[in-house]
Protein backbone atom coordinates (compact mmCIF):
# COMPACT_ATOMS: atom_id res chain seq x y z
CA MET A 1 26.28 -11.16 -11.46
CA PHE A 2 23.04 -12.27 -9.82
CA LEU A 3 22.90 -9.06 -7.79
CA ALA A 4 23.35 -6.94 -10.93
CA VAL A 5 20.54 -8.80 -12.73
CA LEU A 6 18.31 -8.50 -9.67
CA CYS A 7 18.97 -4.76 -9.39
CA CYS A 8 18.20 -4.24 -13.10
CA LEU A 9 15.01 -6.26 -12.77
CA LEU A 10 13.81 -4.37 -9.69
CA TRP A 11 14.76 -1.01 -11.22
CA SER A 12 12.63 -1.78 -14.29
CA PHE A 13 9.39 -1.93 -12.28
CA PRO A 14 7.70 1.47 -12.09
CA ILE A 15 6.57 2.75 -8.72
CA SER A 16 2.80 2.79 -8.63
CA SER A 17 1.11 6.11 -8.02
CA GLY A 18 -2.41 4.65 -7.93
CA HIS A 19 -4.45 4.63 -4.79
CA PHE A 20 -7.96 4.25 -3.45
CA PRO A 21 -9.67 7.54 -4.39
CA ARG A 22 -10.14 9.78 -1.35
CA ALA A 23 -13.55 10.80 -2.73
CA CYS A 24 -14.68 7.19 -2.24
CA ALA A 25 -13.78 7.09 1.46
CA SER A 26 -16.75 9.11 2.69
CA SER A 27 -19.54 7.53 4.73
CA GLU A 28 -22.09 8.21 1.99
CA ASN A 29 -20.10 6.43 -0.71
CA LEU A 30 -19.27 3.49 1.56
CA LEU A 31 -22.96 3.06 2.43
CA ALA A 32 -23.99 3.37 -1.24
CA LYS A 33 -21.22 0.89 -2.16
CA GLU A 34 -20.56 2.90 -5.31
CA CYS A 35 -18.04 5.54 -6.16
CA CYS A 36 -16.90 6.66 -9.58
CA PRO A 37 -15.37 10.11 -9.03
CA PRO A 38 -14.85 12.21 -12.15
CA TRP A 39 -11.20 12.57 -13.07
CA LYS A 40 -10.16 16.20 -13.45
CA GLY A 41 -8.29 15.46 -16.69
CA ASP A 42 -11.25 14.57 -18.90
CA GLY A 43 -14.25 14.63 -16.56
CA SER A 44 -15.12 10.97 -17.14
CA PRO A 45 -15.90 8.63 -14.21
CA CYS A 46 -12.64 7.14 -12.90
CA GLY A 47 -10.77 8.60 -15.91
CA ARG A 48 -12.26 5.98 -18.27
CA LEU A 49 -11.91 8.12 -21.42
CA SER A 50 -8.18 8.60 -20.77
CA GLY A 51 -7.61 4.92 -20.08
CA ARG A 52 -6.79 5.57 -16.41
CA GLY A 53 -9.39 3.25 -14.91
CA SER A 54 -12.95 2.03 -14.97
CA CYS A 55 -15.75 1.58 -12.48
CA GLN A 56 -16.39 -2.07 -11.69
CA ASP A 57 -18.40 -4.01 -9.16
CA VAL A 58 -16.42 -5.67 -6.40
CA HIS A 59 -17.32 -9.31 -5.83
CA LEU A 60 -16.25 -10.72 -2.47
CA SER A 61 -15.92 -14.42 -1.80
CA ASN A 62 -18.13 -15.99 0.88
CA ALA A 63 -15.58 -18.72 1.54
CA PRO A 64 -14.44 -18.88 5.18
CA SER A 65 -10.81 -18.37 4.17
CA GLY A 66 -11.35 -16.36 1.01
CA PRO A 67 -8.66 -14.59 -0.99
CA GLN A 68 -9.34 -11.22 0.64
CA PHE A 69 -8.19 -12.56 4.03
CA PRO A 70 -6.34 -15.89 3.72
CA PHE A 71 -5.21 -16.31 7.34
CA ARG A 72 -7.04 -19.28 8.80
CA GLY A 73 -8.53 -18.63 12.25
CA VAL A 74 -7.92 -14.86 12.12
CA ASP A 75 -10.88 -13.67 10.07
CA ASP A 76 -11.52 -9.95 10.58
CA ARG A 77 -14.82 -10.06 8.65
CA THR A 78 -16.60 -11.39 11.73
CA SER A 79 -15.81 -8.39 13.94
CA ASP A 80 -17.88 -5.91 11.87
CA GLN A 81 -15.19 -3.24 12.09
CA MET A 82 -16.68 -1.09 9.35
CA LYS A 83 -20.10 -0.80 11.03
CA ASN A 84 -21.84 -1.15 7.64
CA GLY A 85 -19.74 1.62 6.13
CA SER A 86 -20.89 4.29 8.56
CA MET A 87 -17.43 4.74 10.11
CA PRO A 88 -14.70 4.98 7.46
CA MET A 89 -11.34 3.67 8.63
CA PHE A 90 -9.17 6.05 6.62
CA ALA A 91 -6.75 8.65 7.88
CA ASP A 92 -5.15 11.62 6.21
CA ILE A 93 -1.42 10.98 6.43
CA ASN A 94 1.68 12.82 5.35
CA ILE A 95 4.84 11.42 3.76
CA TYR A 96 6.54 11.03 7.15
CA ASP A 97 3.66 8.86 8.42
CA LEU A 98 3.90 6.72 5.27
CA PHE A 99 7.63 6.12 5.73
CA VAL A 100 7.20 5.31 9.43
CA TRP A 101 4.48 2.79 8.54
CA MET A 102 6.61 1.23 5.76
CA HIS A 103 9.53 0.74 8.15
CA TYR A 104 7.27 -0.64 10.88
CA TYR A 105 5.59 -3.05 8.44
CA VAL A 106 8.91 -4.48 7.25
CA SER A 107 10.29 -4.88 10.78
CA ARG A 108 7.22 -6.46 12.34
CA ASP A 109 6.85 -10.07 13.46
CA THR A 110 6.31 -12.70 10.77
CA LEU A 111 2.80 -14.17 10.46
CA LEU A 112 2.96 -17.91 9.72
CA GLY A 113 -0.78 -18.67 9.64
CA ARG A 114 -3.02 -20.47 12.13
CA SER A 115 -2.40 -17.65 14.60
CA GLU A 116 1.32 -18.49 14.74
CA VAL A 117 3.75 -15.60 14.93
CA TRP A 118 7.52 -15.87 14.52
CA THR A 119 9.23 -13.26 16.68
CA ASP A 120 12.78 -14.68 16.50
CA ILE A 121 13.98 -12.63 13.53
CA ASP A 122 13.36 -9.23 12.06
CA PHE A 123 13.82 -9.69 8.31
CA ALA A 124 14.48 -5.99 7.76
CA HIS A 125 17.33 -5.77 10.26
CA GLU A 126 18.62 -9.27 11.06
CA ALA A 127 18.80 -10.83 7.61
CA PRO A 128 20.62 -10.48 4.28
CA GLY A 129 17.95 -8.07 3.09
CA PHE A 130 19.12 -5.32 5.47
CA LEU A 131 21.29 -3.39 3.00
CA PRO A 132 19.07 -3.63 -0.11
CA TRP A 133 15.89 -2.84 1.84
CA HIS A 134 17.36 0.21 3.57
CA ARG A 135 18.99 1.43 0.36
CA LEU A 136 15.59 1.35 -1.37
CA PHE A 137 13.98 2.98 1.67
CA LEU A 138 16.53 5.81 1.61
CA LEU A 139 16.23 6.24 -2.18
CA LEU A 140 12.46 6.67 -1.87
CA TRP A 141 12.93 9.06 1.07
CA GLU A 142 15.53 10.99 -0.92
CA GLN A 143 13.14 11.23 -3.90
CA GLU A 144 10.37 12.65 -1.70
CA ILE A 145 12.77 15.26 -0.26
CA GLN A 146 13.85 16.19 -3.81
CA GLU A 147 10.21 16.71 -4.82
CA LEU A 148 9.48 18.70 -1.64
CA THR A 149 12.46 21.03 -2.01
CA GLY A 150 12.49 21.18 -5.81
CA ASP A 151 16.21 20.31 -5.73
CA GLU A 152 16.80 17.23 -7.87
CA ASN A 153 20.50 17.23 -6.86
CA PHE A 154 19.69 16.58 -3.18
CA ALA A 155 21.24 13.29 -2.05
CA VAL A 156 21.50 11.28 1.14
CA PRO A 157 24.96 9.71 1.55
CA TYR A 158 24.74 5.96 1.95
């Protein structure tokens, strides 16, 4: 019964199709710290007139363990990786790259905080979540193949 309720609950959440606008990932926009690309639907910045989004200032916390990076002792803000926005750290990826990254992310070591890493178990493969996680993974993969081929009857046996 619990599994049926859990499946219904998870199925009710829509998959997000939002993302960081590619137009905002250029060196110029990162240096200017402003990007409100016009949406092609209505021409308004960030699709404001259609209710799709709005342009807002981003306020970062100056706390040593702020909400944008809560791992104590592993603060990446000190390494100046972005070089003041002059070197964007974005890559053009395809669907295959996204699925490889998703699988890698789920099977990686567990971060416990304070630079502690738990390598004893892989929660995607050595835990009760193996079947539900891989079923969802294959359903998403199947959906992408259906969109690519235009065949909504395509199915992966599981």
